[in-house]
mmCIF file of C-alpha atoms in Angstrom:
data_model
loop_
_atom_site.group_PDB
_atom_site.id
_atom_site.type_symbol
_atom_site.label_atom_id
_atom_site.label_comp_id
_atom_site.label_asym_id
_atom_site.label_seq_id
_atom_site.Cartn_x
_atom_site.Cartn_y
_atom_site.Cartn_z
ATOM 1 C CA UNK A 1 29.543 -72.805 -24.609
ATOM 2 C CA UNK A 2 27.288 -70.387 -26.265
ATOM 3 C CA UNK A 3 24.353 -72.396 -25.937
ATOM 4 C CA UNK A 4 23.962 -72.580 -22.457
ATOM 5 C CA UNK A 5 24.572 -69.228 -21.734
ATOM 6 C CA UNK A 6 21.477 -68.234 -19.866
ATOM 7 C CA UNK A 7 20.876 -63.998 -20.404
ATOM 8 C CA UNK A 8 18.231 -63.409 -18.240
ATOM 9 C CA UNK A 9 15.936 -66.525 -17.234
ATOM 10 C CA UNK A 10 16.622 -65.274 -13.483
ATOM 11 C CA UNK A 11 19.949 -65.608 -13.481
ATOM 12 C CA UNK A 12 21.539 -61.694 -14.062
ATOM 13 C CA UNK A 13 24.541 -59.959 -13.028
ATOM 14 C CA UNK A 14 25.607 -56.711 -14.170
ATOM 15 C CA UNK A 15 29.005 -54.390 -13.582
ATOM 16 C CA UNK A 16 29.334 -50.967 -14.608
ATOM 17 C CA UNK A 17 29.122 -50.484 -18.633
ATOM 18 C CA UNK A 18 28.203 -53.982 -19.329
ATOM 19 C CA UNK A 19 25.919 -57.111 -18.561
ATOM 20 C CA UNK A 20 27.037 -60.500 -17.519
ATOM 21 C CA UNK A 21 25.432 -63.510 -18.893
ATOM 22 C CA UNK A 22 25.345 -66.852 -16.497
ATOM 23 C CA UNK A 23 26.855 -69.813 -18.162
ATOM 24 C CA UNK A 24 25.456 -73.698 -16.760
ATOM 25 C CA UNK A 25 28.750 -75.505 -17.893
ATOM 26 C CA UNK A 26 31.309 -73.264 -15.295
ATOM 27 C CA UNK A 27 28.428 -72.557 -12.715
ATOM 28 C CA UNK A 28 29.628 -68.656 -13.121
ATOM 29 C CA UNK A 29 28.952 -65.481 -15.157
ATOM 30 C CA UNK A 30 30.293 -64.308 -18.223
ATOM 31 C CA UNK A 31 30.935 -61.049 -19.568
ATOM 32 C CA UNK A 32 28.950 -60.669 -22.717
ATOM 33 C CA UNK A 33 30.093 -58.494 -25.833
ATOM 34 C CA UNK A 34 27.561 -56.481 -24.647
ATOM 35 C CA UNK A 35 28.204 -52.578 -24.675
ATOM 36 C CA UNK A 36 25.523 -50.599 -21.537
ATOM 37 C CA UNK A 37 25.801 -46.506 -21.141
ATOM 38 C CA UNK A 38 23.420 -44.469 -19.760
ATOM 39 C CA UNK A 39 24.802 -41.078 -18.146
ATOM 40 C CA UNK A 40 22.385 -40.982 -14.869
ATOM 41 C CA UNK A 41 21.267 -42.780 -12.280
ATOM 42 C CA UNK A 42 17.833 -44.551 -12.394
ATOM 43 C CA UNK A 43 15.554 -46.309 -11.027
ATOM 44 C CA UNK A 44 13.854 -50.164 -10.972
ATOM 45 C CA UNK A 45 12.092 -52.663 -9.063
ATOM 46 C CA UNK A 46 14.461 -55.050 -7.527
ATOM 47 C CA UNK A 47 13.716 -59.262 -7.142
ATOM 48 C CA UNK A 48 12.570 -57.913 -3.653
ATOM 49 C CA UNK A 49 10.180 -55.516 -5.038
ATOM 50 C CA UNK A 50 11.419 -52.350 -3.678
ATOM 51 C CA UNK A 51 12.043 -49.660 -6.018
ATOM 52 C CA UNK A 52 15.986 -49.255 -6.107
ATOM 53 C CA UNK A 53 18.822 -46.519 -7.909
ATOM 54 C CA UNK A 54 21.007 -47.912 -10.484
ATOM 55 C CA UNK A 55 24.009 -45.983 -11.060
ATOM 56 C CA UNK A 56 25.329 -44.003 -14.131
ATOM 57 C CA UNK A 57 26.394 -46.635 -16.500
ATOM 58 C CA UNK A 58 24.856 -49.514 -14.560
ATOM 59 C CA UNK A 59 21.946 -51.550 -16.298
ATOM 60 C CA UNK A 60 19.032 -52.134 -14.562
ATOM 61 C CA UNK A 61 17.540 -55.745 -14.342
ATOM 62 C CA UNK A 62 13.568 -54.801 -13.496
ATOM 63 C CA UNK A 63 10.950 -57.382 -11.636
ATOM 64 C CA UNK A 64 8.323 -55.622 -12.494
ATOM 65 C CA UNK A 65 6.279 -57.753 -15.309
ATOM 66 C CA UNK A 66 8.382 -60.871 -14.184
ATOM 67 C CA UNK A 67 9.868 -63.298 -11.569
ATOM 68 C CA UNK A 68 12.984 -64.010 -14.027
ATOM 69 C CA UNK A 69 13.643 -60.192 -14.151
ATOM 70 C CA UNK A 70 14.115 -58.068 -17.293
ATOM 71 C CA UNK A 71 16.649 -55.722 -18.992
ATOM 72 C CA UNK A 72 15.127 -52.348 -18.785
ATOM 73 C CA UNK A 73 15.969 -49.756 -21.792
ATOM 74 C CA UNK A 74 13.963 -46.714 -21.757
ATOM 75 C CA UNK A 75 14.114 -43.281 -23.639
ATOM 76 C CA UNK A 76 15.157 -40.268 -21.953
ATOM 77 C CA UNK A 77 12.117 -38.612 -19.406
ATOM 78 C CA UNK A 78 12.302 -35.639 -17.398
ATOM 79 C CA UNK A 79 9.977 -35.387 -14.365
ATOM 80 C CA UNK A 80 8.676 -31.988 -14.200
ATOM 81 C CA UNK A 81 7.200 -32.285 -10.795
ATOM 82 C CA UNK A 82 10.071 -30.721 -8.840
ATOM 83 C CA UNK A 83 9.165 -32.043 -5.128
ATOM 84 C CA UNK A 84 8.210 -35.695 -5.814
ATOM 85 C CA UNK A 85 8.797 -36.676 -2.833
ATOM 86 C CA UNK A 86 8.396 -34.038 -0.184
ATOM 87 C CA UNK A 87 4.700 -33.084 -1.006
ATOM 88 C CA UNK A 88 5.020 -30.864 2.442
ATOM 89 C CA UNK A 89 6.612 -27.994 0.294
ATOM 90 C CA UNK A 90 5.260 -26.239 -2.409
ATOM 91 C CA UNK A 91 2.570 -28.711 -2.744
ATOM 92 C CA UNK A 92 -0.990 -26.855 -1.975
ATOM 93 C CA UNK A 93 -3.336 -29.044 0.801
ATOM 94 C CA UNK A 94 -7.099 -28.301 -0.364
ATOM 95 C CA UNK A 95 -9.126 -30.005 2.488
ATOM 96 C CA UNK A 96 -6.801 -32.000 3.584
ATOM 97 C CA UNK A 97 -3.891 -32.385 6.096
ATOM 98 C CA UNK A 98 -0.543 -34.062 5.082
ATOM 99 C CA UNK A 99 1.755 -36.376 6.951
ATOM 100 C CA UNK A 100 5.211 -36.231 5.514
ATOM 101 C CA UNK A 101 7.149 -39.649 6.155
ATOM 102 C CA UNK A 102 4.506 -41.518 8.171
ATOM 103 C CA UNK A 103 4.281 -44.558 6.203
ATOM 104 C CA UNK A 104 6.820 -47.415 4.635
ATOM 105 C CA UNK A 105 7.581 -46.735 0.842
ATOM 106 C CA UNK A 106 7.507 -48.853 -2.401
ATOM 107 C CA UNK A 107 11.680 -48.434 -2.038
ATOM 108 C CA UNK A 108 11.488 -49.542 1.792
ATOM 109 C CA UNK A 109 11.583 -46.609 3.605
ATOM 110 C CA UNK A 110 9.427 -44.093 5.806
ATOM 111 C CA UNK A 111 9.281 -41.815 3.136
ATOM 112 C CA UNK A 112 5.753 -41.729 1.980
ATOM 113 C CA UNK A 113 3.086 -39.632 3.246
ATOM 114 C CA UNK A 114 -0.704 -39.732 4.627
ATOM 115 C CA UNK A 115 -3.538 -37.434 3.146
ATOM 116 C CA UNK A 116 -6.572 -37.024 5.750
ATOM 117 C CA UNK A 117 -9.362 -35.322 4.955
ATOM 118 C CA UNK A 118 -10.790 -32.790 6.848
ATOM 119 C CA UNK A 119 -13.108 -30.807 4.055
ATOM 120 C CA UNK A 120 -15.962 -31.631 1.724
ATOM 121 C CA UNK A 121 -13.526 -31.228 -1.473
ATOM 122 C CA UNK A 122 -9.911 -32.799 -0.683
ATOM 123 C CA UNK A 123 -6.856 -32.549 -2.857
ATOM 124 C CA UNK A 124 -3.263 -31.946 -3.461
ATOM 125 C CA UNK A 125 -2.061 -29.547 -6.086
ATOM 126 C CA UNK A 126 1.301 -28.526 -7.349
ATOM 127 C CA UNK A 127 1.095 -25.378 -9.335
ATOM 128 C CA UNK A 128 4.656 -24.960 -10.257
ATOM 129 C CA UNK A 129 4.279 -27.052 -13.568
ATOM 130 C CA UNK A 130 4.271 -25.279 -16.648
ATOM 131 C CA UNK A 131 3.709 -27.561 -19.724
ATOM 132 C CA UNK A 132 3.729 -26.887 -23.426
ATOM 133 C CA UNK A 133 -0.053 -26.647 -24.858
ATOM 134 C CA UNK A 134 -0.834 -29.576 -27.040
ATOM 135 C CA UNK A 135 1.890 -31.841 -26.091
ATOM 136 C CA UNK A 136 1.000 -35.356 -24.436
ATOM 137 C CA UNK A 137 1.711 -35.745 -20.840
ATOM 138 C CA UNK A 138 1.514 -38.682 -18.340
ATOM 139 C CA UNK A 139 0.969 -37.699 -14.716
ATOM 140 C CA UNK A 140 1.546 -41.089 -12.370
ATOM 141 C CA UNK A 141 1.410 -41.567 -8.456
ATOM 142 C CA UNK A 142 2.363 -44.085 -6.067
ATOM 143 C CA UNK A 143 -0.766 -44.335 -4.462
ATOM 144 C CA UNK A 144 -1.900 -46.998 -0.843
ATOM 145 C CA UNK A 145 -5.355 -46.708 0.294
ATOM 146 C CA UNK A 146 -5.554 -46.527 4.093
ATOM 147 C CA UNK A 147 -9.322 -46.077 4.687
ATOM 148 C CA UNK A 148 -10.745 -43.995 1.546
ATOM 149 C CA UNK A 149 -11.357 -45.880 -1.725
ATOM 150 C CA UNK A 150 -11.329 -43.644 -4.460
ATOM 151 C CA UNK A 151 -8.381 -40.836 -5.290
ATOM 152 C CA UNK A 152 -8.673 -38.906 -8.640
ATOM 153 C CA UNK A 153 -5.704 -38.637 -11.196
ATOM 154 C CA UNK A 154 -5.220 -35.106 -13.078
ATOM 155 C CA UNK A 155 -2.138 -33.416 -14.675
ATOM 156 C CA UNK A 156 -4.701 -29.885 -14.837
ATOM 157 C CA UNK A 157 -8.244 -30.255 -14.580
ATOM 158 C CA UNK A 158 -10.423 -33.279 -13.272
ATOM 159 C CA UNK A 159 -13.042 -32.463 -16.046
ATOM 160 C CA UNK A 160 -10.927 -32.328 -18.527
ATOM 161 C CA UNK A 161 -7.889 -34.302 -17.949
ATOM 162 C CA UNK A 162 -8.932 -36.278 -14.893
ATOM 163 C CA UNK A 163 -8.869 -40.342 -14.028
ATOM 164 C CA UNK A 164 -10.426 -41.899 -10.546
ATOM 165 C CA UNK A 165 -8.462 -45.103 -9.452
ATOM 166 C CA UNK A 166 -10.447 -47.565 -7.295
ATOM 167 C CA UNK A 167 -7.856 -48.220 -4.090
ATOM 168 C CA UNK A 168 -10.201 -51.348 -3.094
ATOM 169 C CA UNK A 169 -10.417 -53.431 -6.185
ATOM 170 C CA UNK A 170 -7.227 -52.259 -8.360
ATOM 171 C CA UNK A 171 -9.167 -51.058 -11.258
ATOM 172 C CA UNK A 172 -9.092 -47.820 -13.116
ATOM 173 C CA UNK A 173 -12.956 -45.920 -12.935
ATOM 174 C CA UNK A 174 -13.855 -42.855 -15.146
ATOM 175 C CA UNK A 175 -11.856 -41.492 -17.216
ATOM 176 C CA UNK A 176 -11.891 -37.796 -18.869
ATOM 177 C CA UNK A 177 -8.594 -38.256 -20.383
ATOM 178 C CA UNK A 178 -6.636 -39.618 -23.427
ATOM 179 C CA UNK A 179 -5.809 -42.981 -20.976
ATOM 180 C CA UNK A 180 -5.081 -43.883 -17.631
ATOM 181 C CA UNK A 181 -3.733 -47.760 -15.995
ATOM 182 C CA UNK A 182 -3.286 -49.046 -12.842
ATOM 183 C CA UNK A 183 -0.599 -51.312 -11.715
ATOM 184 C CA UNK A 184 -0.049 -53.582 -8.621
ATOM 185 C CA UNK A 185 3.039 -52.594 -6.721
ATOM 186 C CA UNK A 186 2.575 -55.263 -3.995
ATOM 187 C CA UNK A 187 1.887 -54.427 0.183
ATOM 188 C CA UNK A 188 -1.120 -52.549 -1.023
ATOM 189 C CA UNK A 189 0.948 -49.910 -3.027
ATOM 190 C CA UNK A 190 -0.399 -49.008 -7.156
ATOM 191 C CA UNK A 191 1.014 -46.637 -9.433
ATOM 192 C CA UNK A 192 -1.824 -44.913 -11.752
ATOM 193 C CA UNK A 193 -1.435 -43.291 -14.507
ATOM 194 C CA UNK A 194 -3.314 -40.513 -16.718
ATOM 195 C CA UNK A 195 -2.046 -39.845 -19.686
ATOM 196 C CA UNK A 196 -4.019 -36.490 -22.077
ATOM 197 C CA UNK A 197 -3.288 -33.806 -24.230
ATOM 198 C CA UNK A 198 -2.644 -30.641 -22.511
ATOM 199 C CA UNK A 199 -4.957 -27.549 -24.239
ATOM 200 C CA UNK A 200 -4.009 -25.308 -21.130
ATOM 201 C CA UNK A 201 -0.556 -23.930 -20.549
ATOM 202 C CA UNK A 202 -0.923 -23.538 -16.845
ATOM 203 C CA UNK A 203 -0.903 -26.696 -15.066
ATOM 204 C CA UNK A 204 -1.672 -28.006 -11.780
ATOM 205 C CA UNK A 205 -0.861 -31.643 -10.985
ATOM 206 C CA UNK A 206 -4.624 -32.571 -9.063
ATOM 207 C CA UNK A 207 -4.149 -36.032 -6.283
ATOM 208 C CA UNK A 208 -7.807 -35.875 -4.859
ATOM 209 C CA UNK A 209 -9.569 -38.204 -2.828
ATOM 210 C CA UNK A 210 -13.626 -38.672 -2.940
ATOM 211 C CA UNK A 211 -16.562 -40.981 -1.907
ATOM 212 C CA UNK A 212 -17.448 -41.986 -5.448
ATOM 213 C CA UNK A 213 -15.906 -42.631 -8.533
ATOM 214 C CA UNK A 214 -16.233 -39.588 -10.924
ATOM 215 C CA UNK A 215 -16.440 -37.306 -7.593
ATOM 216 C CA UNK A 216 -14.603 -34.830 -6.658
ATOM 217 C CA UNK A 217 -15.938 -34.124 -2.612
ATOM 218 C CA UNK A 218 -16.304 -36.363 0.354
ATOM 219 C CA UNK A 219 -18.433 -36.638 3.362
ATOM 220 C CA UNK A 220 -15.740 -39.041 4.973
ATOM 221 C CA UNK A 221 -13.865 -36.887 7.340
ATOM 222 C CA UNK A 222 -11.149 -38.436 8.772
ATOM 223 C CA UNK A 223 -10.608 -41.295 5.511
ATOM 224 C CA UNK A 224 -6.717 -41.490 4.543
ATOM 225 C CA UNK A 225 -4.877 -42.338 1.360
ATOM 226 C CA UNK A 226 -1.155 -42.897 1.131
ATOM 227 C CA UNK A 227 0.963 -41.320 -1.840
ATOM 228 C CA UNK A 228 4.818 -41.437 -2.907
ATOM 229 C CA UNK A 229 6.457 -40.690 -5.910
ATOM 230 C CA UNK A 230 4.579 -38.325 -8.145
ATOM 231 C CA UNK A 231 5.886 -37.809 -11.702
ATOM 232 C CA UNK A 232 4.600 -35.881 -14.799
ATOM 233 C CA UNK A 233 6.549 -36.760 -17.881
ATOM 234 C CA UNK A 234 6.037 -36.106 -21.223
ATOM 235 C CA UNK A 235 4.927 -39.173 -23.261
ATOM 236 C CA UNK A 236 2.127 -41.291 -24.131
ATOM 237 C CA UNK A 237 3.132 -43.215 -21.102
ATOM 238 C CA UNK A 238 4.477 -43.571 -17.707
ATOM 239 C CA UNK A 239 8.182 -44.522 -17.274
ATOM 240 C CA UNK A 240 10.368 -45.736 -14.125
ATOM 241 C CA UNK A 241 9.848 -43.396 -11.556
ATOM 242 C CA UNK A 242 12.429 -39.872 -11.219
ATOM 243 C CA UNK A 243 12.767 -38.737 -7.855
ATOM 244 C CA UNK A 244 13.189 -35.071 -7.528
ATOM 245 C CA UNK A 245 14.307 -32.943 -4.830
ATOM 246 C CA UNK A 246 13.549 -29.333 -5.773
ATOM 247 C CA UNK A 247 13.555 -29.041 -9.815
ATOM 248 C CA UNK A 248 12.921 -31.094 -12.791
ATOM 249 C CA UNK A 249 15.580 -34.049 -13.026
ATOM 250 C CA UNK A 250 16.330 -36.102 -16.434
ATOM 251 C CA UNK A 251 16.641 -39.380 -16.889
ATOM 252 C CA UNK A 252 19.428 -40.039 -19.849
ATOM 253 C CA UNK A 253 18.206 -42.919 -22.282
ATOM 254 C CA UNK A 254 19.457 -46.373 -21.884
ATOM 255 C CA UNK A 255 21.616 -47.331 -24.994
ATOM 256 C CA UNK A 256 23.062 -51.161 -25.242
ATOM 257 C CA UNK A 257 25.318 -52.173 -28.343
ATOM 258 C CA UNK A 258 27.357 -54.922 -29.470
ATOM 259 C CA UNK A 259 24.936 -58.108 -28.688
ATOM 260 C CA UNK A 260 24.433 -59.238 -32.001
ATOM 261 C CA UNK A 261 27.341 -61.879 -32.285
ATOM 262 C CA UNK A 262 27.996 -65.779 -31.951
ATOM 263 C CA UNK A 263 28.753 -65.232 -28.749
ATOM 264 C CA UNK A 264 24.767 -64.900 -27.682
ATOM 265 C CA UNK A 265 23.104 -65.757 -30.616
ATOM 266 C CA UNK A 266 23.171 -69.500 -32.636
ATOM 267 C CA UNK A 267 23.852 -67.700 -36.603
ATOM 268 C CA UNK A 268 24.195 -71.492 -37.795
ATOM 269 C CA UNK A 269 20.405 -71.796 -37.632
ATOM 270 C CA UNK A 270 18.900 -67.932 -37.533
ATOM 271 C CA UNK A 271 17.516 -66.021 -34.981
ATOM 272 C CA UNK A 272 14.436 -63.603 -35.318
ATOM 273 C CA UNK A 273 14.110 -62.002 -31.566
ATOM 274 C CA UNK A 274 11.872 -58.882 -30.663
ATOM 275 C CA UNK A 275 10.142 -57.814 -27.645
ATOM 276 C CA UNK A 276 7.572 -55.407 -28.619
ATOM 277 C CA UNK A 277 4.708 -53.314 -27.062
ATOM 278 C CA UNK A 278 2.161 -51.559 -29.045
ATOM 279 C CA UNK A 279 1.549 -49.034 -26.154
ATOM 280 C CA UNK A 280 -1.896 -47.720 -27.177
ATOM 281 C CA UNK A 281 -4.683 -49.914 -28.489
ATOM 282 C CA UNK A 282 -5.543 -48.104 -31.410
ATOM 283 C CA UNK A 283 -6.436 -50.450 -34.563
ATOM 284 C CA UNK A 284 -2.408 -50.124 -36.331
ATOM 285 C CA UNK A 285 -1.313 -53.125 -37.540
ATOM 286 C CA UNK A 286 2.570 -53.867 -35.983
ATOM 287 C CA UNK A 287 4.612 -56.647 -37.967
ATOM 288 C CA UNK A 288 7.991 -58.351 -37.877
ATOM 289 C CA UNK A 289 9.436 -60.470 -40.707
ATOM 290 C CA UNK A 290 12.231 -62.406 -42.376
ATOM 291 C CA UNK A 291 13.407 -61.286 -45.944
ATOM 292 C CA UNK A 292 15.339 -62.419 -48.773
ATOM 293 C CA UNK A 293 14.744 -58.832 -50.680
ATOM 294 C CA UNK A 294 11.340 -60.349 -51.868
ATOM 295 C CA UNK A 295 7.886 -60.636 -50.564
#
């Protein structure tokens, strides 16, 4: 029976604390010696696409990267931007006007918002951030172009620590920071994300729209950009998104046990399994092997 169980491949189910595995012989799910805890809600990207909340203790099976869906395990991330959401509050308009809840979501509802600008240098700032100097921080934005093309990226200064994202073609443009990725949410939407090393205690999370990539003004009154979902985390890189309502919230890390018997794995022949990202491309060699004690 333990050979056609089928974990993942599509075919998930999950209950609180554990994960079921789908078995071909019985056309049904089994529960797997499988041990899930995670003391928070979180989020993922459902088979539909829409960003959904997982509940404490519930795994989360995440479309992202693939059709056949996969088990997501992160660390433990605290978004520091305390209105992720509702940037109509202590979010500061710089040439621009915002629309609060004009425009459908990446979780399905009216929830995101609509930057116009009416100025020659347009942007969105949230000053209530204080980060530690020297640390490594990724800043990352749901971000839908309407009619402009290029919005700017920074977690405290575009010269310094900022990233331009090209709306029109999917593709990250200059960069003045450590890193910074773009990734297709589908229906137009893309998260970015600028990742640098803070050398200034006093932050101010920068979402700017210009004409040209590297620019920070516009001529194009009137031009629109949607945005949902900011998040400034600290980390080489961006994890699922943390919605916050009015201060910092913390995702609790994912921890699964217990997987490693007969029951899932074939220990008559040996299995060597690892899903691995290097996360930076920086020249280190990364290895996995097999060892009888020797070399």
């Amino acid at each position: 029976m333990a050979n056609t169980f089928k974990f993942g491949n599509g075919n998930w189910a999950t209950k609180e604390d554990s994960v079921l595995a789908y078995n071909d012989e019985n056309n049904n799910f089994k529960p797997l010696p499988f041990d899930f805890t995670r003391a928070s809600t979180a989020t993922y990207v459902d088979s539909d696409g829409l960003i959904k909340t997982a509940g404490n203790g519930e795994a989360r099976i995440d479309y992202t990267d693939s059709t056949d869906g996969a088990l997501l395990l992160e660390p433990s991330r605290s978004n520091f931007i305390p209105y992720s959401e509702d940037f109509n509050l202590v979010w500061v308009e710089r040439s621009v006007t915002l629309t609060a809840n004009s425009v459908i979501s990446p979780d399905g509802t009216q929830n995101a918002s609509t930057l116009t600008i009416n100025n020659s240098t347009p942007y969105l700032g949230d000053i209530n951030n204080i980060v530690t100097t020297g640390s490594t921080y990724t800043i990352s934005c749901f971000v839908k172009k309407g009619t402009n093309r290029w919005v700017r990226l920074a977690s405290y200064s575009s010269a310094i620590s900022g990233a331009w994202f090209d709306l029109e073609n999917g593709v990250v443009g200059t960069v003045n920071s450590t890193s910074a990725s773009i990734e297709d949410f589908g229906n137009g939407w893309y998260k970015i994300k600028n990742t640098t090393i803070v050398s200034n205690s006093n932050n101010q999370a920068f979402i700017g729209l210009s004409d040209a990539d590297g620019g920070t003004s516009s001529s194009q009154i009137g031009n629109t950009v949607y945005i949902y979902g900011a998040q400034l985390e600290v980390g080489s890189y961006a994890t699922s998104y943390i919605p916050t309502s009015g201060s910092a919230v913390t995702r609790v890390a994912d921890v699964c046990e217990g997987a490693g018997n007969s029951e899932v794995f074939n220990d008559s022949e040996g299995v060597l399994y690892a899903e691995i990202s290097a996360l930076a491309n920086d020249g280190t060699n990364r290895a996995i092997a097999i060892s009888d004690g020797t070399t």
